[in-house]
C-alpha angles and dihedrals in degrees: 000000000000117000116261126175095231122025141130124205121193100214091179142278104012094334113114128165109219115197110185131155093344094311124117117205128175121202125215095337117218102167104157132091091240136026113186107304092347124094128195113249096182124077117288117277117267106238089224087071091072103032121111097006122175093202146340121233116211117192101191146341104268114123095242088060103032109044118164099209090048091051090052091050086057088058130276090238093052110110113246118209112206143165114279109274096032097092097096092054094048094043087051087061088061097254109149104206120044123173117194121207136183123204109291095023121112144191129208118233112181109297095350138071122218111210121192117227132189122264133193106229142109108279107201125100095210130357106285092006133118115310132205126170113261118246142198121202137220114207108206126195129103084337134028117233123184118206107190099192106198114334147136120232112282135176092247089072087081091064091047090056098040094088091050129264126221094191136013117198102203130182112232105175144006137228105261141059093275137036112222127207114289095053136096118234123197093274099044090044088055089049089052089062088071088063099039101039096197121176090228132022123199118191116224137171095061141102098017116082133037136161112282092239093061119095115248107274125226119258088246093058093043091052095046098093093052092048091047089053092050091051093047092047091052089055100040104030107022093166091064117086113221116213110196112201123185115222109283097024130112141208133199110221113223119225 
C-alpha cells in the first residue's frame, strides 16, 4: 500500500487500518485464516495492512478481537493500546509495549491522540476468566474517527459525537447464527447515527468470519448486513453518507 495522509482500509471483521496525519493504526487485528473455530471467508489479508504500524488498538478481550498470533504479525515491538486490566493477557502474548486506558483517558501517537470511550459489551475473555471493561476509541487529528469496537447502542454515544465526527466505524453483525445482547445490528447501528452524527459511516464486523462447520456463504449473503445497514441509515439518518467497503478495500476520505 502506498502512503497516503488520510485513508481507511477495512481489513475485515473489526480490523481497520487507519492512516491519518502520517500515523498508521490497526484496530482489533485478526489477520489469520482461522481463529479458534472461526475461519476467514474473505480474501487473505495483504501483509501491507500490518506493516509499519505506529500502534494497535484493542477494544476488548474476546478472541475474535484479541488474537495473539495476529498481534505478533503486527510486530512484537508495536505498542498495543488496551482496556485497563488487559495488560497481563497481552504481555503474555509476548507483546513488549502495552498501554492501558480507561474511558476518557488518551495517549498521543505522533500527530494524533487516541481517546478511549465507553462501550456496552460483555467484558470477559472466557467464563470466569480475566475481565477488563470494553472500549471504543476516537482517533483525533486533522479528522475525528470513532471506532466502536463491539458495542450495543448506549446514551453515551451522544457525548462521543458532540465534538463532531468525520467517520464512525460501526459493527453491524457478528459471525454466528444469532447476535446476542451487546452488539449492534443493521437497524440499531442506523439508530446510533442519530446520537453520533458522523459525516460518514462505515459498517464493520460483517462478511469475514464464520464457524468452520458452516458452508461457505455466497457473496450476496455475506454482504447482506452491510447493505441492510445502508438502507436503514438512508431512512433514519439521511444526512450521513454510508461508505460500504468490502474486506480488503480502502477509501480516501475527502476533507
